[in-house]
Every structure is written in structure tokens, then in C-alpha cells.
Amino acid sequence: MVMLKRETGGLEPSAPGNAGGYGKLDRLRDWIVARMAAKPDLTLDDLILEIADEHQITSHRVSIWWPLRTLGPSHKNDLQAVEQ
């Protein structure tokens, strides 16, 4: 509590969450959108491998799913939702 008071000037807790960013994959959002539009049948596992090959970033399936879900595809990977 002393450190919180010293750093923030108050004792209010910070807001939960990560402010909407997606960590190391946030900068790849446009690339992911383009990749999904170019190859709509791409699976999460395929996307993980492509990101590792092209961007030298290792990630987990869930890490890929979070930015993807904001784009709109369901588990069936509906390309029309991504393009809108």
C-alpha cells in the first residue's frame, strides 16, 4: 500500500485488464487480417507456424485467438465477418 501511494498518489486500484492491447501480436493485426483474407481456411495452428516463420514470434493458440476474435470470425472462420 505504501508503494501504491508513493507511485500513484492514491490507494485506488488500477483498472483490470491490459487496456485492449494484445501484447507482441498487436503490431501484427493488419498482417493477420490480410492473411486471413488471402487464405480463409487457415487454422490457428497454421497461423502460429506462419507467424513464427515470417515474424520470428512464438505464441500460443489462445494468444492468436484474442486478436482474431475482435475481427469477427467464429469457430467456423467466417471470412465475410473478417472483411466487414
C-alpha atoms as a printed R data frame, in Angstrom:
   type eleno elety resid chain resno       x       y       z
1  ATOM     1    CA   MET     A     1   0.000   0.000   0.000
2  ATOM     2    CA   VAL     A     2   2.883   2.320   0.738
3  ATOM     3    CA   MET     A     3   4.344   1.675  -2.726
4  ATOM     4    CA   LEU     A     4   0.962   2.232  -4.390
5  ATOM     5    CA   LYS     A     5   0.508   5.525  -2.558
6  ATOM     6    CA   ARG     A     6   4.028   6.600  -3.451
7  ATOM     7    CA   GLU     A     7   3.701   5.644  -7.150
8  ATOM     8    CA   THR     A     8   0.157   6.837  -7.841
9  ATOM     9    CA   GLY     A     9  -0.554   9.345  -5.126
10 ATOM    10    CA   GLY     A    10  -3.614   7.372  -4.002
11 ATOM    11    CA   LEU     A    11  -4.819   3.973  -2.892
12 ATOM    12    CA   GLU     A    12  -7.296   3.303  -5.688
13 ATOM    13    CA   PRO     A    13  -6.675   0.039  -7.520
14 ATOM    14    CA   SER     A    14  -5.827   0.204 -11.209
15 ATOM    15    CA   ALA     A    15  -8.389  -0.812 -13.797
16 ATOM    16    CA   PRO     A    16  -8.442  -4.533 -14.601
17 ATOM    17    CA   GLY     A    17  -7.261  -5.829 -17.944
18 ATOM    18    CA   ASN     A    18  -4.487  -4.912 -20.311
19 ATOM    19    CA   ALA     A    19  -6.009  -1.793 -21.881
20 ATOM    20    CA   GLY     A    20  -7.133  -3.652 -25.001
21 ATOM    21    CA   GLY     A    21  -3.720  -4.378 -26.466
22 ATOM    22    CA   TYR     A    22  -2.657  -7.866 -27.417
23 ATOM    23    CA   GLY     A    23   0.986  -7.764 -26.480
24 ATOM    24    CA   LYS     A    24   3.503  -8.874 -29.055
25 ATOM    25    CA   LEU     A    25   0.789  -9.718 -31.596
26 ATOM    26    CA   ASP     A    26  -0.799  -6.261 -31.544
27 ATOM    27    CA   ARG     A    27   1.594  -4.976 -34.206
28 ATOM    28    CA   LEU     A    28   0.629  -7.916 -36.468
29 ATOM    29    CA   ARG     A    29  -3.086  -7.130 -36.536
30 ATOM    30    CA   ASP     A    30  -3.093  -5.833 -40.133
31 ATOM    31    CA   TRP     A    31  -0.923  -8.747 -41.261
32 ATOM    32    CA   ILE     A    32  -3.295 -11.231 -39.609
33 ATOM    33    CA   VAL     A    33  -6.327  -9.605 -41.295
34 ATOM    34    CA   ALA     A    34  -4.615  -9.746 -44.685
35 ATOM    35    CA   ARG     A    35  -3.508 -13.334 -44.148
36 ATOM    36    CA   MET     A    36  -6.992 -14.484 -43.146
37 ATOM    37    CA   ALA     A    37  -8.495 -12.718 -46.184
38 ATOM    38    CA   ALA     A    38  -5.938 -14.347 -48.502
39 ATOM    39    CA   LYS     A    39  -6.390 -17.824 -47.045
40 ATOM    40    CA   PRO     A    40  -9.764 -18.151 -45.288
41 ATOM    41    CA   ASP     A    41  -9.324 -21.818 -44.383
42 ATOM    42    CA   LEU     A    42  -6.216 -21.080 -42.310
43 ATOM    43    CA   THR     A    43  -6.330 -22.707 -38.863
44 ATOM    44    CA   LEU     A    44  -4.950 -21.268 -35.632
45 ATOM    45    CA   ASP     A    45  -2.138 -23.819 -35.720
46 ATOM    46    CA   ASP     A    46  -1.255 -22.835 -39.297
47 ATOM    47    CA   LEU     A    47  -1.294 -19.175 -38.330
48 ATOM    48    CA   ILE     A    48   1.034 -19.848 -35.389
49 ATOM    49    CA   LEU     A    49   3.504 -21.520 -37.725
50 ATOM    50    CA   GLU     A    50   3.331 -18.684 -40.260
51 ATOM    51    CA   ILE     A    51   3.857 -16.041 -37.581
52 ATOM    52    CA   ALA     A    52   6.852 -17.977 -36.272
53 ATOM    53    CA   ASP     A    53   8.324 -18.328 -39.775
54 ATOM    54    CA   GLU     A    54   7.693 -14.804 -41.037
55 ATOM    55    CA   HIS     A    55   7.991 -12.737 -37.842
56 ATOM    56    CA   GLN     A    56  10.097 -14.932 -35.545
57 ATOM    57    CA   ILE     A    57   7.454 -14.696 -32.815
58 ATOM    58    CA   THR     A    58   6.417 -17.762 -30.854
59 ATOM    59    CA   SER     A    59   2.897 -17.757 -29.492
60 ATOM    60    CA   HIS     A    60   0.130 -19.948 -28.154
61 ATOM    61    CA   ARG     A    61  -3.220 -20.692 -29.818
62 ATOM    62    CA   VAL     A    62  -5.062 -18.529 -27.280
63 ATOM    63    CA   SER     A    63  -2.700 -15.621 -27.942
64 ATOM    64    CA   ILE     A    64  -3.660 -15.798 -31.620
65 ATOM    65    CA   TRP     A    65  -7.370 -16.209 -30.896
66 ATOM    66    CA   TRP     A    66  -7.719 -12.975 -28.874
67 ATOM    67    CA   PRO     A    67  -6.874 -10.583 -31.735
68 ATOM    68    CA   LEU     A    68  -8.782 -12.808 -34.180
69 ATOM    69    CA   ARG     A    69 -11.982 -12.756 -32.188
70 ATOM    70    CA   THR     A    70 -12.117  -8.948 -32.361
71 ATOM    71    CA   LEU     A    71 -12.128  -9.298 -36.151
72 ATOM    72    CA   GLY     A    72 -15.341 -11.271 -36.044
73 ATOM    73    CA   PRO     A    73 -14.737 -14.833 -37.249
74 ATOM    74    CA   SER     A    74 -16.454 -17.616 -35.362
75 ATOM    75    CA   HIS     A    75 -15.049 -21.071 -34.776
76 ATOM    76    CA   LYS     A    76 -16.146 -21.761 -38.343
77 ATOM    77    CA   ASN     A    77 -13.843 -18.942 -39.525
78 ATOM    78    CA   ASP     A    78 -16.387 -16.859 -41.450
79 ATOM    79    CA   LEU     A    79 -14.363 -14.779 -43.937
80 ATOM    80    CA   GLN     A    80 -17.253 -12.375 -44.594
81 ATOM    81    CA   ALA     A    81 -17.096 -11.284 -40.936
82 ATOM    82    CA   VAL     A    82 -13.354 -10.535 -41.272
83 ATOM    83    CA   GLU     A    83 -13.830  -8.411 -44.390
84 ATOM    84    CA   GLN     A    84 -16.503  -6.179 -42.841
